[in-house]
Amino acid sequence: MQMRKETKLAISTAKKAGLMLKKHFGRYYVVKHKNKHDILLDVDVQADRLIRKELSKSGLPMITEESQHKSKAGSFWVVDPLDGSINFGNRIKDFAVSIALVEEGLITTGVIFIPEADELYHAEQERGAFMNNLKMHVSKKTRLSEAILSMTLSSVKHRREKELEIMRCIGERVINIRSNGSSAVSCSMLARGAFDCYLTVEPHFWDYAAGSLLIREAGGLVTDFEGREYCEDSRSLVIGNSSLHKQLRGMIKGLQVF
């Protein structure tokens, strides 16, 4: 099946940005501290500029973590130029470039590149999800007690408090909890079945746009806590196969996180 030109552009752009980040791994400076749990690096800015230049060839607008401008109508790109800045700044290799295309409210292309692992993930709407061109599928586990729950702790204080409360309540019901510091890396691992399920609150669209399509195309469910399909305005996020997703939603109904 012929790959869309937009997907080809997203892939080539993610690779260029990722290779630039890899080249600068271990060599960077902090531009500013966004808050006590998050930083902006010079390579964040460089990757953002590179991606803007490449994606401008499509003629479509962009929203990124660094710009945070919203484009609700028509078609637009959603980009996180460096997801996992804290990891990058501490020489931890779990960081990624994330690019998604939204058309009339639907995420139609998702690309994530993890430079240090040389893993390229891509998905197109109703065409499946792939890692390095090999088709992926989410975990087939059906028991929450055997599942690895992934959560990415927010850098924002009130969000982090809610996520820690979820961890306290659900932690004993799963085999383990993983927090690797990058939403894009976590979504990639969920799409290929390395992690089994995922929860978070108040997700940023640029963190999950590409990853949510990867997971859906790999057979997973991506909704808010109420079961509504994930979108830009979602205030919560629960991910898993149909069985684990149902169990997680049942457990979080009684939690007062909003």
GROMACS .gro file of C-alpha atoms in nm:
model
  258
    1MET     CA    1   0.000   0.000   0.000
    2GLN     CA    2   0.139   0.337  -0.103
    3MET     CA    3   0.244   0.557   0.188
    4ARG     CA    4   0.094   0.906   0.194
    5LYS     CA    5   0.327   1.191   0.101
    6GLU     CA    6   0.249   1.359   0.435
    7THR     CA    7   0.363   1.048   0.620
    8LYS     CA    8   0.683   1.034   0.415
    9LEU     CA    9   0.749   1.398   0.502
   10ALA     CA   10   0.684   1.335   0.872
   11ILE     CA   11   0.919   1.035   0.871
   12SER     CA   12   1.204   1.216   0.696
   13THR     CA   13   1.159   1.517   0.926
   14ALA     CA   14   1.153   1.306   1.244
   15LYS     CA   15   1.470   1.128   1.133
   16LYS     CA   16   1.653   1.453   1.058
   17ALA     CA   17   1.555   1.602   1.393
   18GLY     CA   18   1.635   1.279   1.577
   19LEU     CA   19   1.980   1.247   1.423
   20MET     CA   20   2.053   1.608   1.514
   21LEU     CA   21   1.951   1.534   1.874
   22LYS     CA   22   2.164   1.220   1.878
   23LYS     CA   23   2.463   1.418   1.755
   24HIS     CA   24   2.421   1.663   2.044
   25PHE     CA   25   2.348   1.400   2.310
   26GLY     CA   26   2.559   1.487   2.614
   27ARG     CA   27   2.639   1.833   2.473
   28TYR     CA   28   2.375   2.095   2.547
   29TYR     CA   29   2.288   2.389   2.770
   30VAL     CA   30   1.972   2.478   2.958
   31VAL     CA   31   1.787   2.775   2.808
   32LYS     CA   32   1.546   2.806   3.099
   33HIS     CA   33   1.370   2.612   3.374
   34LYS     CA   34   0.999   2.592   3.283
   35ASN     CA   35   0.928   2.486   3.642
   36LYS     CA   36   1.112   2.283   3.904
   37HIS     CA   37   1.035   1.958   3.719
   38ASP     CA   38   1.095   2.063   3.356
   39ILE     CA   39   1.359   2.237   3.146
   40LEU     CA   40   1.400   2.388   2.800
   41LEU     CA   41   1.726   2.292   2.630
   42ASP     CA   42   1.901   2.459   2.339
   43VAL     CA   43   1.844   2.139   2.140
   44ASP     CA   44   1.467   2.170   2.203
   45VAL     CA   45   1.480   2.502   2.019
   46GLN     CA   46   1.708   2.370   1.743
   47ALA     CA   47   1.487   2.066   1.682
   48ASP     CA   48   1.178   2.286   1.678
   49ARG     CA   49   1.332   2.512   1.412
   50LEU     CA   50   1.447   2.219   1.199
   51ILE     CA   51   1.104   2.056   1.209
   52ARG     CA   52   0.927   2.382   1.129
   53LYS     CA   53   1.148   2.431   0.824
   54GLU     CA   54   1.089   2.078   0.695
   55LEU     CA   55   0.714   2.061   0.759
   56SER     CA   56   0.660   2.406   0.607
   57LYS     CA   57   0.703   2.229   0.271
   58SER     CA   58   0.351   2.092   0.321
   59GLY     CA   59   0.200   2.439   0.352
   60LEU     CA   60   0.017   2.335   0.670
   61PRO     CA   61   0.032   2.515   1.008
   62MET     CA   62   0.185   2.360   1.319
   63ILE     CA   63   0.135   2.349   1.692
   64THR     CA   64   0.432   2.239   1.900
   65GLU     CA   65   0.523   2.209   2.265
   66GLU     CA   66   0.737   2.520   2.228
   67SER     CA   67   0.473   2.733   2.050
   68GLN     CA   68   0.155   2.586   2.206
   69HIS     CA   69  -0.063   2.769   1.953
   70LYS     CA   70  -0.391   2.594   1.879
   71SER     CA   71  -0.520   2.528   1.528
   72LYS     CA   72  -0.864   2.376   1.557
   73ALA     CA   73  -0.986   2.400   1.198
   74GLY     CA   74  -0.870   2.220   0.885
   75SER     CA   75  -0.540   2.032   0.874
   76PHE     CA   76  -0.234   2.095   1.091
   77TRP     CA   77   0.075   1.928   1.235
   78VAL     CA   78   0.115   1.853   1.605
   79VAL     CA   79   0.479   1.826   1.711
   80ASP     CA   80   0.691   1.757   2.015
   81PRO     CA   81   1.046   1.821   1.890
   82LEU     CA   82   1.209   1.662   2.195
   83ASP     CA   83   0.986   1.454   2.418
   84GLY     CA   84   1.190   1.366   2.724
   85SER     CA   85   1.401   1.677   2.780
   86ILE     CA   86   1.479   1.582   3.140
   87ASN     CA   87   1.603   1.242   3.020
   88PHE     CA   88   1.813   1.404   2.748
   89GLY     CA   89   1.956   1.653   2.996
   90ASN     CA   90   2.059   1.369   3.228
   91ARG     CA   91   2.207   1.153   2.951
   92ILE     CA   92   1.921   0.903   2.965
   93LYS     CA   93   1.846   0.764   2.621
   94ASP     CA   94   1.465   0.754   2.649
   95PHE     CA   95   1.375   1.057   2.436
   96ALA     CA   96   1.194   1.092   2.105
   97VAL     CA   97   1.068   1.314   1.825
   98SER     CA   98   0.689   1.303   1.784
   99ILE     CA   99   0.496   1.427   1.478
  100ALA     CA  100   0.125   1.387   1.400
  101LEU     CA  101  -0.104   1.517   1.128
  102VAL     CA  102  -0.459   1.619   1.219
  103GLU     CA  103  -0.718   1.655   0.943
  104GLU     CA  104  -1.068   1.782   1.021
  105GLY     CA  105  -1.035   1.677   1.383
  106LEU     CA  106  -0.894   1.328   1.314
  107ILE     CA  107  -0.534   1.217   1.368
  108THR     CA  108  -0.447   1.060   1.033
  109THR     CA  109  -0.068   1.021   1.054
  110GLY     CA  110   0.154   0.951   1.352
  111VAL     CA  111   0.534   0.923   1.356
  112ILE     CA  112   0.768   0.873   1.652
  113PHE     CA  113   1.145   0.836   1.619
  114ILE     CA  114   1.359   0.719   1.912
  115PRO     CA  115   1.712   0.811   1.798
  116GLU     CA  116   1.925   0.621   2.049
  117ALA     CA  117   1.735   0.296   1.983
  118ASP     CA  118   1.710   0.365   1.608
  119GLU     CA  119   1.339   0.282   1.627
  120LEU     CA  120   1.102   0.447   1.382
  121TYR     CA  121   0.731   0.408   1.452
  122HIS     CA  122   0.464   0.516   1.208
  123ALA     CA  123   0.092   0.473   1.154
  124GLU     CA  124  -0.170   0.594   0.911
  125GLN     CA  125  -0.541   0.591   0.979
  126GLU     CA  126  -0.690   0.246   0.905
  127ARG     CA  127  -0.357   0.117   0.769
  128GLY     CA  128  -0.195  -0.038   1.076
  129ALA     CA  129   0.104   0.057   1.291
  130PHE     CA  130   0.468  -0.032   1.231
  131MET     CA  131   0.808  -0.026   1.400
  132ASN     CA  132   1.092  -0.016   1.146
  133ASN     CA  133   0.833  -0.136   0.890
  134LEU     CA  134   0.732  -0.441   1.098
  135LYS     CA  135   0.364  -0.451   1.193
  136MET     CA  136   0.290  -0.409   1.563
  137HIS     CA  137   0.013  -0.517   1.799
  138VAL     CA  138  -0.064  -0.411   2.154
  139SER     CA  139  -0.028  -0.650   2.446
  140LYS     CA  140  -0.265  -0.947   2.458
  141LYS     CA  141  -0.262  -0.982   2.836
  142THR     CA  142  -0.609  -0.997   2.990
  143ARG     CA  143  -0.535  -0.988   3.364
  144LEU     CA  144  -0.450  -0.657   3.526
  145SER     CA  145  -0.254  -0.848   3.790
  146GLU     CA  146  -0.009  -0.954   3.516
  147ALA     CA  147   0.011  -0.614   3.348
  148ILE     CA  148   0.282  -0.349   3.347
  149LEU     CA  149   0.117  -0.011   3.391
  150SER     CA  150   0.303   0.283   3.239
  151MET     CA  151   0.263   0.639   3.367
  152THR     CA  152   0.463   0.949   3.280
  153LEU     CA  153   0.475   1.183   3.577
  154SER     CA  154   0.386   1.540   3.487
  155SER     CA  155   0.614   1.835   3.550
  156VAL     CA  156   0.310   2.034   3.667
  157LYS     CA  157   0.250   2.012   4.043
  158HIS     CA  158  -0.129   1.959   4.054
  159ARG     CA  159  -0.116   1.703   3.770
  160ARG     CA  160   0.166   1.515   3.940
  161GLU     CA  161  -0.033   1.497   4.264
  162LYS     CA  162  -0.328   1.340   4.078
  163GLU     CA  163  -0.101   1.090   3.903
  164LEU     CA  164   0.066   0.990   4.230
  165GLU     CA  165  -0.279   0.935   4.382
  166ILE     CA  166  -0.365   0.701   4.094
  167MET     CA  167  -0.037   0.516   4.147
  168ARG     CA  168  -0.114   0.469   4.516
  169CYS     CA  169  -0.462   0.333   4.444
  170ILE     CA  170  -0.382   0.108   4.149
  171GLY     CA  171  -0.020   0.013   4.216
  172GLU     CA  172  -0.104  -0.301   4.412
  173ARG     CA  173  -0.337  -0.427   4.139
  174VAL     CA  174  -0.071  -0.449   3.865
  175ILE     CA  175   0.254  -0.643   3.848
  176ASN     CA  176   0.457  -0.322   3.820
  177ILE     CA  177   0.450   0.046   3.725
  178ARG     CA  178   0.697   0.207   3.485
  179SER     CA  179   0.763   0.578   3.441
  180ASN     CA  180   1.031   0.640   3.179
  181GLY     CA  181   1.007   1.017   3.143
  182SER     CA  182   0.881   1.031   2.784
  183SER     CA  183   0.517   1.002   2.677
  184ALA     CA  184   0.618   0.930   2.317
  185VAL     CA  185   0.852   0.647   2.418
  186SER     CA  186   0.583   0.503   2.645
  187CYS     CA  187   0.323   0.514   2.364
  188SER     CA  188   0.566   0.340   2.130
  189MET     CA  189   0.623   0.063   2.384
  190LEU     CA  190   0.248   0.029   2.438
  191ALA     CA  191   0.190  -0.002   2.063
  192ARG     CA  192   0.439  -0.290   2.035
  193GLY     CA  193   0.318  -0.464   2.350
  194ALA     CA  194   0.618  -0.401   2.577
  195PHE     CA  195   0.396  -0.207   2.820
  196ASP     CA  196   0.040  -0.327   2.873
  197CYS     CA  197  -0.162  -0.024   2.980
  198TYR     CA  198  -0.134   0.345   3.061
  199LEU     CA  199  -0.303   0.619   3.263
  200THR     CA  200  -0.257   0.993   3.293
  201VAL     CA  201  -0.451   1.312   3.364
  202GLU     CA  202  -0.468   1.640   3.171
  203PRO     CA  203  -0.257   1.514   2.878
  204HIS     CA  204  -0.097   1.766   2.643
  205PHE     CA  205  -0.198   1.703   2.282
  206TRP     CA  206   0.158   1.725   2.146
  207ASP     CA  207   0.266   1.452   2.389
  208TYR     CA  208   0.008   1.196   2.274
  209ALA     CA  209  -0.124   1.285   1.927
  210ALA     CA  210   0.117   1.062   1.732
  211GLY     CA  211   0.130   0.790   1.997
  212SER     CA  212  -0.247   0.762   2.026
  213LEU     CA  213  -0.276   0.677   1.656
  214LEU     CA  214   0.005   0.421   1.682
  215ILE     CA  215  -0.180   0.247   1.965
  216ARG     CA  216  -0.522   0.253   1.799
  217GLU     CA  217  -0.379   0.117   1.474
  218ALA     CA  218  -0.202  -0.154   1.677
  219GLY     CA  219  -0.536  -0.268   1.818
  220GLY     CA  220  -0.553  -0.070   2.142
  221LEU     CA  221  -0.816   0.159   2.291
  222VAL     CA  222  -0.728   0.521   2.368
  223THR     CA  223  -0.999   0.712   2.554
  224ASP     CA  224  -1.055   0.946   2.845
  225PHE     CA  225  -1.169   0.809   3.182
  226GLU     CA  226  -1.533   0.833   3.066
  227GLY     CA  227  -1.468   0.619   2.758
  228ARG     CA  228  -1.476   0.901   2.503
  229GLU     CA  229  -1.229   0.879   2.214
  230TYR     CA  230  -0.906   1.067   2.287
  231CYS     CA  231  -0.886   1.412   2.127
  232GLU     CA  232  -0.718   1.749   2.175
  233ASP     CA  233  -0.960   1.848   2.452
  234SER     CA  234  -0.938   1.525   2.655
  235ARG     CA  235  -0.872   1.583   3.028
  236SER     CA  236  -0.764   1.226   3.103
  237LEU     CA  237  -0.623   0.924   2.924
  238VAL     CA  238  -0.655   0.548   2.965
  239ILE     CA  239  -0.489   0.306   2.722
  240GLY     CA  240  -0.493  -0.071   2.684
  241ASN     CA  241  -0.638  -0.361   2.493
  242SER     CA  242  -1.015  -0.405   2.530
  243SER     CA  243  -0.985  -0.622   2.842
  244LEU     CA  244  -0.730  -0.414   3.035
  245HIS     CA  245  -0.893  -0.089   2.926
  246LYS     CA  246  -1.227  -0.203   3.071
  247GLN     CA  247  -1.066  -0.311   3.400
  248LEU     CA  248  -0.875   0.016   3.438
  249ARG     CA  249  -1.183   0.226   3.367
  250GLY     CA  250  -1.373   0.029   3.628
  251MET     CA  251  -1.105   0.092   3.888
  252ILE     CA  252  -1.067   0.465   3.831
  253LYS     CA  253  -1.439   0.541   3.852
  254GLY     CA  254  -1.416   0.580   4.227
  255LEU     CA  255  -1.105   0.798   4.227
  256GLN     CA  256  -1.150   1.169   4.294
  257VAL     CA  257  -0.887   1.306   4.054
  258PHE     CA  258  -1.084   1.600   3.915
   0.00000   0.00000   0.00000
